[in-house]
XYZ file of C-alpha atoms in Angstrom:
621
model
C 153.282 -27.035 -54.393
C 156.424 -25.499 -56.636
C 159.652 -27.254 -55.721
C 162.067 -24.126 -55.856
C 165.019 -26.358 -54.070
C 164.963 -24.250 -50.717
C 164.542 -27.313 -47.744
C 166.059 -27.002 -44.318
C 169.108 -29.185 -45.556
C 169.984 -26.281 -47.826
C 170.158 -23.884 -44.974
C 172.254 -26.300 -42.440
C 173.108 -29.975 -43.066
C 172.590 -31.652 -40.062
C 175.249 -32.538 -37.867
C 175.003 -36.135 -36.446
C 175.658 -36.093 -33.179
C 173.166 -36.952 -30.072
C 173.436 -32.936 -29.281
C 172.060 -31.752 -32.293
C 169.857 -34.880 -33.077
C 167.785 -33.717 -29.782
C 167.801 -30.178 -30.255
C 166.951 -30.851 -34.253
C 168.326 -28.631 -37.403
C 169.987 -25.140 -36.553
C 171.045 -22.488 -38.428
C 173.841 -20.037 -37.423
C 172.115 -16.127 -39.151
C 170.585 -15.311 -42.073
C 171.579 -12.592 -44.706
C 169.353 -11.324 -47.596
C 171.260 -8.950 -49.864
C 169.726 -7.473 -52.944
C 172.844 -5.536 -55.346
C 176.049 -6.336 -55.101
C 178.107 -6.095 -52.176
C 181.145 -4.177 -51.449
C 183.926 -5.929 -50.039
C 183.975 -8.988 -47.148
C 180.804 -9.109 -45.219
C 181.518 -10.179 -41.046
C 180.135 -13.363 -39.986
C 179.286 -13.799 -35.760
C 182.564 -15.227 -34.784
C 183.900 -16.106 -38.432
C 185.066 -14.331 -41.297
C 183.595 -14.940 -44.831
C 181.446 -17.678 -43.764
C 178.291 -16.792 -45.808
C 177.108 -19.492 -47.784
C 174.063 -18.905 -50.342
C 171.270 -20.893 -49.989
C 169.055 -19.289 -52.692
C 169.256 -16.603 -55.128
C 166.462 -14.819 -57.187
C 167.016 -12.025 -59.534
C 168.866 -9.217 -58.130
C 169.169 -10.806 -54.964
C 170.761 -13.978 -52.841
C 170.139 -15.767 -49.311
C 173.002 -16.193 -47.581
C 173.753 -17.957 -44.003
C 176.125 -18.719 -42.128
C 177.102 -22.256 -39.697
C 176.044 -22.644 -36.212
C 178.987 -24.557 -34.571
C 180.818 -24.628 -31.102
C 180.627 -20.969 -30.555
C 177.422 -20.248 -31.662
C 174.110 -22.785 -31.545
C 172.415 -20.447 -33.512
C 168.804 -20.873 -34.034
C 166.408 -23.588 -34.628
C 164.863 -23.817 -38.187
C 161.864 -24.562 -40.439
C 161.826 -24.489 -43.455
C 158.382 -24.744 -46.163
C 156.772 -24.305 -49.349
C 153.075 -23.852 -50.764
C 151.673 -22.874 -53.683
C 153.595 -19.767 -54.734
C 154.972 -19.212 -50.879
C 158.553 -20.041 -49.617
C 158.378 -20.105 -45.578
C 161.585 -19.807 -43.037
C 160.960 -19.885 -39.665
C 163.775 -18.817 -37.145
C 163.510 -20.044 -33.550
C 160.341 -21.761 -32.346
C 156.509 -21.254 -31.474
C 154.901 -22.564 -28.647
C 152.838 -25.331 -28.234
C 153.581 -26.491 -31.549
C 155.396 -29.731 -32.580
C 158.803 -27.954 -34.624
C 158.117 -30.808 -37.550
C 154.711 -31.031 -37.191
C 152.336 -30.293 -40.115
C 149.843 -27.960 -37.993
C 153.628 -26.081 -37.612
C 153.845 -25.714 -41.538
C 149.809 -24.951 -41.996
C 150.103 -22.228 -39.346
C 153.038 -20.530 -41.013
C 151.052 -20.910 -44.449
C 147.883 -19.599 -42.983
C 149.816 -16.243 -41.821
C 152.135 -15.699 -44.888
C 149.202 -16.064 -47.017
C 146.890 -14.235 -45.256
C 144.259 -16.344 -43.976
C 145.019 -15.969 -40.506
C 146.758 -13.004 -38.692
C 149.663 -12.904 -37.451
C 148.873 -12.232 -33.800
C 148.159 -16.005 -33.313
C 151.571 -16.831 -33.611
C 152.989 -16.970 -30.297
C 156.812 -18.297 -29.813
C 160.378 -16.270 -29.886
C 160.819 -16.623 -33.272
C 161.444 -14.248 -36.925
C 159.633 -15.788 -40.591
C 160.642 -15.018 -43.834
C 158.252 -15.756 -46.686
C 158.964 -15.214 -50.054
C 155.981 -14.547 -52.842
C 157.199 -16.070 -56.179
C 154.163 -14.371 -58.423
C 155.385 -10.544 -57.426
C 158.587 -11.602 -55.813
C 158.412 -9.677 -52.789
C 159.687 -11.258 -49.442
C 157.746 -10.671 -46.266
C 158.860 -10.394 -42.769
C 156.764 -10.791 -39.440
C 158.428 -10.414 -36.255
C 157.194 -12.112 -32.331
C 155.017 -9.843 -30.692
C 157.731 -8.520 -28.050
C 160.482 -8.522 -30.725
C 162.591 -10.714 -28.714
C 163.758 -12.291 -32.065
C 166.151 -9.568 -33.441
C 166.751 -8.610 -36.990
C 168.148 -5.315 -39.216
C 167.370 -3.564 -42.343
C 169.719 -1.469 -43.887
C 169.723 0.526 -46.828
C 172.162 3.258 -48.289
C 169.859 4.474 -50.591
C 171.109 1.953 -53.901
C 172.145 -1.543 -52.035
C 169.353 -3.009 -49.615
C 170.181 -5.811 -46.537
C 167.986 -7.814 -44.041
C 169.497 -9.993 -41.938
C 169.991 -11.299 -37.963
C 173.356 -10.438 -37.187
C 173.811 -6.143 -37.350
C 177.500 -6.304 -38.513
C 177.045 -8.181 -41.524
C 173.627 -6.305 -42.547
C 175.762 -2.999 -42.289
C 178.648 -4.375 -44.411
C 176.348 -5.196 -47.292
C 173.967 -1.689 -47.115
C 175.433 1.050 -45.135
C 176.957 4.017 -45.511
C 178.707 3.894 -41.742
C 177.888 6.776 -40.515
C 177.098 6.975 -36.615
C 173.897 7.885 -35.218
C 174.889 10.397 -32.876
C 171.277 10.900 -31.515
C 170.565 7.632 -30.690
C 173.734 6.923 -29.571
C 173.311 9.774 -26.587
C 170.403 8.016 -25.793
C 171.819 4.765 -25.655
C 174.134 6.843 -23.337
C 171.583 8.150 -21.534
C 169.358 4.992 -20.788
C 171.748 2.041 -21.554
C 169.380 1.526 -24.831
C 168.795 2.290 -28.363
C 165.528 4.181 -29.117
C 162.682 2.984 -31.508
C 164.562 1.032 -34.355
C 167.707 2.944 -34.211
C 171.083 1.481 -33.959
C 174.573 2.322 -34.248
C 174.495 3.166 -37.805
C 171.806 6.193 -39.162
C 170.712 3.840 -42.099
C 170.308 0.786 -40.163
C 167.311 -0.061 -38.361
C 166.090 -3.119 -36.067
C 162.566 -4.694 -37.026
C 160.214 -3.500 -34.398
C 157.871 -6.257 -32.166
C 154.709 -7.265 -33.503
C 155.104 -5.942 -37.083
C 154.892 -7.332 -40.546
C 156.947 -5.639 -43.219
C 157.586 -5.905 -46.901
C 160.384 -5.471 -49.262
C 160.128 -5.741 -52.723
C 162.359 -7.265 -55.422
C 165.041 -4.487 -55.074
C 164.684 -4.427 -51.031
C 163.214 -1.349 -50.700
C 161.216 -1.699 -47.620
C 157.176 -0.942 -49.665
C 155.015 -1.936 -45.784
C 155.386 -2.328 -42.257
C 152.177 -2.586 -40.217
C 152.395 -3.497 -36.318
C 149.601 -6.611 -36.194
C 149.182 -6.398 -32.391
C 148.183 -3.561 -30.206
C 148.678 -3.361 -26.466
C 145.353 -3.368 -24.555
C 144.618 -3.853 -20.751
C 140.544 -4.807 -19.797
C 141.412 -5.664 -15.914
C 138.301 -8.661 -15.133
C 136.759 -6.987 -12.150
C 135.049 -9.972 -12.120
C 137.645 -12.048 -11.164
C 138.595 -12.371 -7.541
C 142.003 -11.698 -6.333
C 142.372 -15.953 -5.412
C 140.834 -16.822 -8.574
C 143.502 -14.749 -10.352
C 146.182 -16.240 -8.643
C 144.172 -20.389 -9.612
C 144.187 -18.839 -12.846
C 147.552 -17.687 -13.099
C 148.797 -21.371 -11.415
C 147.051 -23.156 -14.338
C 148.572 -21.026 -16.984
C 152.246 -21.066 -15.861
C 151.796 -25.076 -15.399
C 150.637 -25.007 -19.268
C 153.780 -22.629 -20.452
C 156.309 -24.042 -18.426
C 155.463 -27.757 -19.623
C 155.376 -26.478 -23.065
C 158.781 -24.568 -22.609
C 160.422 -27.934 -21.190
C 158.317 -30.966 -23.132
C 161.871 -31.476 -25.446
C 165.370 -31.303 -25.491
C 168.018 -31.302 -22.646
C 166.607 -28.299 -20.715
C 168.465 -25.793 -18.238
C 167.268 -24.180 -15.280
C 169.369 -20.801 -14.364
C 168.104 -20.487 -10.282
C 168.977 -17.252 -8.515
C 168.194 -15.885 -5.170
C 164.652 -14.312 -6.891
C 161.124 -15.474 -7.606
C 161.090 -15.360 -10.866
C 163.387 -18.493 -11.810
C 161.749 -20.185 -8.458
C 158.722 -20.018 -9.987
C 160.000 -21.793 -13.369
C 161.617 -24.954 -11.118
C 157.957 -25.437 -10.086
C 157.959 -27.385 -13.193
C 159.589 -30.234 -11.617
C 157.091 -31.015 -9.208
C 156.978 -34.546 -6.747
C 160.697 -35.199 -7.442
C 160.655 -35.536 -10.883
C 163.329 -34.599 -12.531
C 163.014 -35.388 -16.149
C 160.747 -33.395 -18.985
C 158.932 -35.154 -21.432
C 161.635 -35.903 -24.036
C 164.511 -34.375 -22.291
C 166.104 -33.494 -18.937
C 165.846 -31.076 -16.063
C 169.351 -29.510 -15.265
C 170.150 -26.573 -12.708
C 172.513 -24.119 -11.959
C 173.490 -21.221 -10.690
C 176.509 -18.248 -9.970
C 177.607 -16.155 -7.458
C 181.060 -14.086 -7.084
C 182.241 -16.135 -4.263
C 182.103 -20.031 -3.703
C 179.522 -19.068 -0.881
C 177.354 -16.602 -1.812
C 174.278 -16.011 -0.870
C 172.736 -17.081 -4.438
C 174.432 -19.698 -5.199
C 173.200 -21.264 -1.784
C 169.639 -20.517 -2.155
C 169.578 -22.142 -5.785
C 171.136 -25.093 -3.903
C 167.963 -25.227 -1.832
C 165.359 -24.842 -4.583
C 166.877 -27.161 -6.762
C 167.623 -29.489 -3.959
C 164.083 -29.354 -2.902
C 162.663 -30.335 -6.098
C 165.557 -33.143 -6.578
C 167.476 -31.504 -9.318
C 170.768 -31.878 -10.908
C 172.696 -28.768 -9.979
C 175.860 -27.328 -10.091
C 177.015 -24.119 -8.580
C 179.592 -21.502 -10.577
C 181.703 -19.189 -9.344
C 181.977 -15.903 -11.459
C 185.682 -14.874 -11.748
C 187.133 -12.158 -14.353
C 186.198 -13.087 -17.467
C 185.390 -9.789 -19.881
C 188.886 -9.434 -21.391
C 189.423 -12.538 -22.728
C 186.420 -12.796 -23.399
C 185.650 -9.493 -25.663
C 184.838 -11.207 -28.846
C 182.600 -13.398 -27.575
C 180.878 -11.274 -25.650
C 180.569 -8.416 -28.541
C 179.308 -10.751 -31.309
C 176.489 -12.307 -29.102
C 175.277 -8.961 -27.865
C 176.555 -6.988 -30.701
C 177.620 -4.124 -28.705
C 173.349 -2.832 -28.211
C 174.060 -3.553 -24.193
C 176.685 -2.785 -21.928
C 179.321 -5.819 -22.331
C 179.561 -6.037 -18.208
C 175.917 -6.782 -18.015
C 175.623 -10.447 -19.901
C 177.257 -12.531 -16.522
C 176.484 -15.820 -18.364
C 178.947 -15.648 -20.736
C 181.444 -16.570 -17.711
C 179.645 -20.135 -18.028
C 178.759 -20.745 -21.679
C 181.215 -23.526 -21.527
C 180.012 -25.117 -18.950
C 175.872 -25.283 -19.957
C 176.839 -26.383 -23.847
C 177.687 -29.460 -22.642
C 174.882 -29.908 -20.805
C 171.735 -28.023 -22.037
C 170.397 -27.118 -25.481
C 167.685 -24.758 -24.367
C 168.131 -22.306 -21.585
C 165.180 -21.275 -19.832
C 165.451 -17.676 -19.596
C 162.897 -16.245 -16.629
C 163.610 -12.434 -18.066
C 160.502 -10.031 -17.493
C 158.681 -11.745 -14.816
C 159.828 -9.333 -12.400
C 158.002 -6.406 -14.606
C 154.775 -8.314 -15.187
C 154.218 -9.576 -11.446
C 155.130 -6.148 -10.233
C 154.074 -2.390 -10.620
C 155.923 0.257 -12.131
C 155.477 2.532 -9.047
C 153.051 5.126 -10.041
C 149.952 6.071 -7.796
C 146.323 3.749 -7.928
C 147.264 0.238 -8.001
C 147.886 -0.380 -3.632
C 144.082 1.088 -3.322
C 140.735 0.082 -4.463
C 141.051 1.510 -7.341
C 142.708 -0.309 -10.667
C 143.669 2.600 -12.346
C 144.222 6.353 -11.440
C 143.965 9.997 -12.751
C 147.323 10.800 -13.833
C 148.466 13.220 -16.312
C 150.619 12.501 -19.276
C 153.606 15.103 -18.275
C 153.718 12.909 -14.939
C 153.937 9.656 -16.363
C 156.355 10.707 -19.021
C 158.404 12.050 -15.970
C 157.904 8.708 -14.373
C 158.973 7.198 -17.414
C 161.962 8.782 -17.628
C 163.174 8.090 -14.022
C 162.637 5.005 -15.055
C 165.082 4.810 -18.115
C 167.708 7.331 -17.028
C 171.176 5.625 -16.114
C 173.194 7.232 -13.123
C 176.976 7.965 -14.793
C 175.472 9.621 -18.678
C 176.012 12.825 -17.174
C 180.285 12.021 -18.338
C 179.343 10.367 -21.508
C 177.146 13.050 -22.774
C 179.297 15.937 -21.820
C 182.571 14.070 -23.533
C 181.567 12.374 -26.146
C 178.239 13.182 -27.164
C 178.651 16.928 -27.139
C 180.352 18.037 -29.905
C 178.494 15.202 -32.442
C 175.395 16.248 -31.269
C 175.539 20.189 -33.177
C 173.435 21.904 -30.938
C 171.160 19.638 -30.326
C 170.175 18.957 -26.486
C 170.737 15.745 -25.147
C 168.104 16.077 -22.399
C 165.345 16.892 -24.950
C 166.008 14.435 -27.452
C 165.687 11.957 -24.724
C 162.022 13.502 -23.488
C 160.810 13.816 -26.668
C 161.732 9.516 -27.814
C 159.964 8.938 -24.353
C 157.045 11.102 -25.207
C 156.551 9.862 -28.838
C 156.808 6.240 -27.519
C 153.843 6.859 -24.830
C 151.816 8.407 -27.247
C 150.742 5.260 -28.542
C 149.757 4.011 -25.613
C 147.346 6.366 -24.865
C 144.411 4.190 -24.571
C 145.596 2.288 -21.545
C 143.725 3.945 -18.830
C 146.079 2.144 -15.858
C 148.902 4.890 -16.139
C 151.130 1.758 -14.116
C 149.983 -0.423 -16.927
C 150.836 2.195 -19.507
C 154.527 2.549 -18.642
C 154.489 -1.264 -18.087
C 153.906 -1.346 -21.908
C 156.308 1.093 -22.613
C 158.841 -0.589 -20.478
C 158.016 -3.768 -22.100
C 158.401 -1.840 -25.988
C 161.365 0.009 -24.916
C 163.816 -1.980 -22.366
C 162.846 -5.326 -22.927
C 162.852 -5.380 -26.795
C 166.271 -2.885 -26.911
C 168.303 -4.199 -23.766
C 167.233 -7.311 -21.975
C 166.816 -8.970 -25.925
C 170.163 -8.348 -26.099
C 171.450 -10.013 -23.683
C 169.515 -13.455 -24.464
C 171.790 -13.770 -27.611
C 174.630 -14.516 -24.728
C 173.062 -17.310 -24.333
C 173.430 -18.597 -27.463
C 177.125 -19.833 -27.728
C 175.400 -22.559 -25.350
C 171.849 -23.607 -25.656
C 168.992 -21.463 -27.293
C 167.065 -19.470 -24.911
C 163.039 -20.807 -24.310
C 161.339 -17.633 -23.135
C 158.433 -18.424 -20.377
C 157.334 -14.814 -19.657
C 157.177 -13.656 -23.610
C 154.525 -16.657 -23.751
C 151.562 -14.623 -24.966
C 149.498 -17.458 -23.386
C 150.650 -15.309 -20.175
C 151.079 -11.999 -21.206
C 147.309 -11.876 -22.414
C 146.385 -13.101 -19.060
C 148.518 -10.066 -17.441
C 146.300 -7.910 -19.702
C 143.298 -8.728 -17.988
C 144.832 -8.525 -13.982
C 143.959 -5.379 -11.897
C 147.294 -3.366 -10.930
C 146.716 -3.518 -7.978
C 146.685 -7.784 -7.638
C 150.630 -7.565 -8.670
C 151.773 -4.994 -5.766
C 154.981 -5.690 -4.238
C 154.928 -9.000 -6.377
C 151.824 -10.419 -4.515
C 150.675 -12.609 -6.564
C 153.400 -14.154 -7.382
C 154.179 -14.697 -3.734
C 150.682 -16.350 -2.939
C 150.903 -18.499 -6.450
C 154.390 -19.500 -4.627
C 152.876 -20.019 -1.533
C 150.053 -22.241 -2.508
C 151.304 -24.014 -5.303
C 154.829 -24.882 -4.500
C 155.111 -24.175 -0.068
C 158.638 -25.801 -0.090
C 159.691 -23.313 -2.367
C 158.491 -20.771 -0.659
C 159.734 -21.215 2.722
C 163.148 -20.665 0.980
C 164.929 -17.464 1.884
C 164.057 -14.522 -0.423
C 167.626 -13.657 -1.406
C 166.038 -9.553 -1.433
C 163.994 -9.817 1.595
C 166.409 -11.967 3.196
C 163.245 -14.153 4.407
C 160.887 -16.510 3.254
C 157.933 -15.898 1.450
C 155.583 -16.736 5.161
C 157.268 -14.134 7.137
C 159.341 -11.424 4.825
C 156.723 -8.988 5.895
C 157.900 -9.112 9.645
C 160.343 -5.905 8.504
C 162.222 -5.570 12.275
C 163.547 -9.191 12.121
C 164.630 -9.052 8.806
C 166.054 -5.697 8.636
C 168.094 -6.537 12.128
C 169.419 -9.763 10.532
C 170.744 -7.809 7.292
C 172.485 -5.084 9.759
C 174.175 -7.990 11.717
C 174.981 -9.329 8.290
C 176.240 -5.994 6.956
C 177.801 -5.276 10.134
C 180.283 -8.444 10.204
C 181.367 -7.618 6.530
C 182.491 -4.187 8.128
C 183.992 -5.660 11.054
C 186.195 -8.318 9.189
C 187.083 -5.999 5.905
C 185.024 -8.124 3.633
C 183.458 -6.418 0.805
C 180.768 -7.859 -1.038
C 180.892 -7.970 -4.734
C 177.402 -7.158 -6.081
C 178.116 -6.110 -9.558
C 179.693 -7.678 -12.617
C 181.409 -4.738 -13.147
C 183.349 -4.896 -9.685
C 184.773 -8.107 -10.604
C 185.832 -7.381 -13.871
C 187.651 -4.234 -13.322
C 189.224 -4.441 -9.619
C 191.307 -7.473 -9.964
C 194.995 -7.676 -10.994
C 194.950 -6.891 -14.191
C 192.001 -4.689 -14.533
C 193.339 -1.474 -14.894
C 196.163 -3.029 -17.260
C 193.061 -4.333 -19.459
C 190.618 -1.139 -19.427
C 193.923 0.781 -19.921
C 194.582 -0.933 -23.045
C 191.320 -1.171 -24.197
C 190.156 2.752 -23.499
C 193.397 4.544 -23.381
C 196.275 3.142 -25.754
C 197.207 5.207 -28.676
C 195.250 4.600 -31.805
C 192.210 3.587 -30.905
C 188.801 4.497 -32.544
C 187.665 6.306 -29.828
C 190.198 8.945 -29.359
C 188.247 10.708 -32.305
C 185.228 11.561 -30.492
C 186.915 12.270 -26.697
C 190.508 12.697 -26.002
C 192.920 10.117 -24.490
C 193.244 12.778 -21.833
C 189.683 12.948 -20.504
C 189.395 9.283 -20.730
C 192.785 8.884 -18.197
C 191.448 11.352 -15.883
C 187.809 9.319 -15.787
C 189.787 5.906 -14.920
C 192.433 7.913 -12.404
C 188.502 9.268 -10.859
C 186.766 6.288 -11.092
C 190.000 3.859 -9.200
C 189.715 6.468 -7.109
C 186.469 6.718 -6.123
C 184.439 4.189 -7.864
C 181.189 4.270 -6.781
C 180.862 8.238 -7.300
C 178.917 9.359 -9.989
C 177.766 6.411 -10.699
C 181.415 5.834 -12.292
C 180.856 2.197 -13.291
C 178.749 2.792 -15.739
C 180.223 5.270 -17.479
C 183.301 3.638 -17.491
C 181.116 -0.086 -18.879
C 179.861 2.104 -21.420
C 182.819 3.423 -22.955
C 184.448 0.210 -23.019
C 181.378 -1.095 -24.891
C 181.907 1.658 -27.571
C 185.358 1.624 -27.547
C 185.553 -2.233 -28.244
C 182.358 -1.549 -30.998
C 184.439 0.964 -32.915
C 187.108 -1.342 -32.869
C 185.556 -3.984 -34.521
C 182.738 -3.066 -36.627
C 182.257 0.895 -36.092
């Protein structure tokens, strides 16, 4: 071994308290730089923060603090022979500080063993002293983000997109992939805000040399679905049961562990884990919760239920408006690659930090337990003959957002020079299914491209909002389970089947809870004339007594008191960033429309999505 002085200690000194002690060493980002920068570079939440850790010629590690208002990310660090290891967040089924830990890292870094074994929601750096290049390898959905960015002399890597633009950009906007982030609510590919900044894509290995010129990138892991015919439909669902048990132990066997519970199946399904009234996880407790808009929604009283069946701790939240004085916070966790209305947990960060320091996050169950709609999979049949200009087509109803139509027309336009918005759009989609050619299941096929696309670009994003709290543990990224989905028929996941009957016969008293979408449980949802009567009564007596329901973050942020006052000042006030791209004018007419009449046009949108640029170009655009 060489002894070149980088240790976890010289990332992040750890902080002694019994918080940090459980949830072990964090570290707040990393920056790699190579040249000099120009001028202060942004920390998340702080202002020149960065703090080298180790420097080589030509180039310098920086990071900055986790603290109160960011946990950061768990971190290991290693050395052997000529290789310098960082890992950032955590692979499953692995012991953080365990020695197979550091021999799997070495085995990958060096080569002996590919990459595609590593399974875990995690980013590693490795850094080859003989010809000084540093290697990246990102988790096979890319639900670990980091940037590159290079204007063509200075060179940046880093996790945090502000501070990897102030040390290598040139600032100019990407006005293609901004009208599709428009368009779909998403970035395409790798691009970002920035034309000469790019996010590391999933599954990939790349390599910079000793100036940070990017020499390789090679994707390690290809998508493939081989459906077992042989298989029966109830031994796929025993199968699945045994699998989930495995994952879900893993994702809970340490630390102080939260449970978000909604009306759905998918975070039902991870309380499961806390079977015959047990409430504690090897090393670490079991703690619930959920929100709703009002103190009695319909949510927040089903969690009750599923956490009260399975004796756990719980504690209901009520969502009230939060965004405005909450900008910063919300911007620097999701750094403005989502809609800023979408991330509802940051309205109880506060509350799970003293309680939790992982957050199980039950994101993309829904997708892999389901279909994506297209013909063959309710049949016989596990695949069907489909051509590519249909599922393209179906792809793209799929990704386009109700409200661009206003965005693209008024601010996209004139950037664009010519160039049609529509078309740009088609073609990303087209190039992105291309690769996924060899899937014969065309529903399995957009599944992957849903998975490539909207997962790694928006739902990613919004995990980071986690982060001011607890660090999210990701069940349903587990490639323990997503190589089982690669092997189920289509058809087996219709109308969320299986995940019904693994509900139904592995956990009944969970599933004789109400379905908060069905509005039934899981035993009788299918009797459609009882439950559709009950939701008519139900609508029917919110008529009757004037009550409207609140069913999107959106509503509650911008029809209170003061939320005209606050997307006034935030959209329409003189000076802002914004007014060079679409006119103070056209932006008071949208807000006089969409007060008005908000849910035309899909208004809400449009109007989250140019309060999420505005409040970008205001702080780092």
């Amino acid at each position: 071994m060489i002894d070149t002085g980088l240790t976890t200690e010289s990332l992040l000194p750890p902080v002694h308290t019994e918080a940090s002690s459980r949830a072990g060493i964090r570290c707040g980002d990393l920056l790699l730089t190579f040249q000099e920068t120009d001028g202060p570079i942004p920390g998340r939440y702080s202002h020149n923060s960065w703090k080298t850790t180790l420097a080589g010629e030509g180039w310098q590690l920086l990071h900055d603090d986790s603290g109160t208002t960011w946990k950061g990310y768990p971190v290991s660090v290693g050395d052997a022979h000529e290789w310098n290891f960082i890992l950032l967040g955590e692979l499953n089924g692995l012991d953080r500080n365990s020695h197979n830990l550091l021999d799997s890292l070495h085995s990958v870094v060096s080569g002996r063993k590919g990459a595609e074994a590593l399974n875990g929601h995690f980013l590693l750096l490795a850094y080859n002293q003989q010809d000084r290049r540093w290697h990246v390898f990102t988790d096979r959905f890319g639900t670990f983000h980091a940037y590159y960015g290079s204007d063509g002399w200075r060179c940046a890597f880093g996790t945090f997109s502000p501070a990897v633009a102030a040390a290598a950009s040139r600032k100019q906007l990407d006005w293609s992939a901004l009208t599709a982030f428009f368009a779909q609510g998403f970035f395409p590919a790798d691009r970002t805000f920035f034309d000469d900044v790019q996010i590391l894509q999933p599954a990939s290995h790349y390599v910079f040399d000793a100036t940070g010129k990017m020499r390789e990138q090679k994707r390690y892991w290809h998508w493939w679905h081989q459906p077992d015919l042989n298989r029966s439909y109830d031994e796929t669902v025993e199968e699945f049961g045994g699998i989930f048990r495995e994952v879900m132990r893993d994702h809970t066997r340490d630390g102080r562990v939260a449970l978000p519970i909604s009306g759905g199946l998918d975070s039902r399904s991870t309380t499961t884990i806390a079977g015959n009234g047990q409430t504690t996880a090897e090393g670490g407790n079991l703690w619930a919760y959920s929100y709703g808009y009002t103190d009695d929604s319909p949510e927040t009283n089903i969690a009750r239920r599923i956490a009260s069946a399975r004796c756990l701790p719980f504690q209901a939240f009520t969502i009230k408006p939060y965004l405005f004085q909450n900008l910063d916070l919300v911007l620097d966790s999701v750094e403005g690659f989502q809609d800023i209305t979408q991330c509802r947990q940051a309205a109880v960060v506060n509350e799970i930090a003293p309680n939790a320091d992982y957050v199980i996050a039950a994101h993309w169950g829904d997708v892999w337990m389901d279909t994506m709609g297209l013909s063959g999979i309710n049949g016989n049949r596990s695949s069907d003959v489909t051509s590519d200009s249909k599922i393209v087509n179906h792809a793209l109803r799929k990704v386009k957002k109700g409200g661009r139509e206003w965005l693209l027309t008024n601010v996209s336009a004139d950037q664009l020079k010519g160039e049609d918005a529509e078309q740009f759009l088609h073609e990303t989609v087209c190039d992105e299914l291309s690769s996924l050619k060899h899937i014969a299941c065309p529903d399995f096929r957009v599944k992957a491209f849903k998975t490539d696309n909207w997962s790694f670009r928006w739902t990613v994003s919004s995990l980071r909002m986690f982060q001011p709290a607890a660090f999210p543990r990701l069940p349903f990224y587990d490639t323990r389970l997503t190589d089982f989905f690669c092997t189920v028929p289509s058809k087996f996941t219709h109308q969320r089947q299986l995940q019904i009957d693994y509900l139904k016969r592995f956990a009944p008293d969970l599933a004789r809870i109400t379905w908060q979408a069905r509005d039934a449980n899981l035993f009788n949802y299918k009797k459609s004339i009882r439950t559709l009567s009950r939701r008519a009564v139900k609508k029917g007596w919110r008529v009757l007594t004037g009550r409207q329901q609140i069913e999107r973050n959106w509503e509650m942020q911008f029809f209170n008191s003061h939320g005209r006052a606050n997307l006034e000042a935030t959209l329409v006030q003189p000076g802002l960033r914004l007014h060079e791209f679409v006119s103070p004018s056209k932006i008071a007419d949208l807000l006089a429309a969409f007060y008005a009449h908000p849910y035309a046009e899909k208004r809400g949108y449009t109007v989250s999505m140019l309060l999420t640029l505005s409040t970008w170009l205001e702080k780092y655009g």
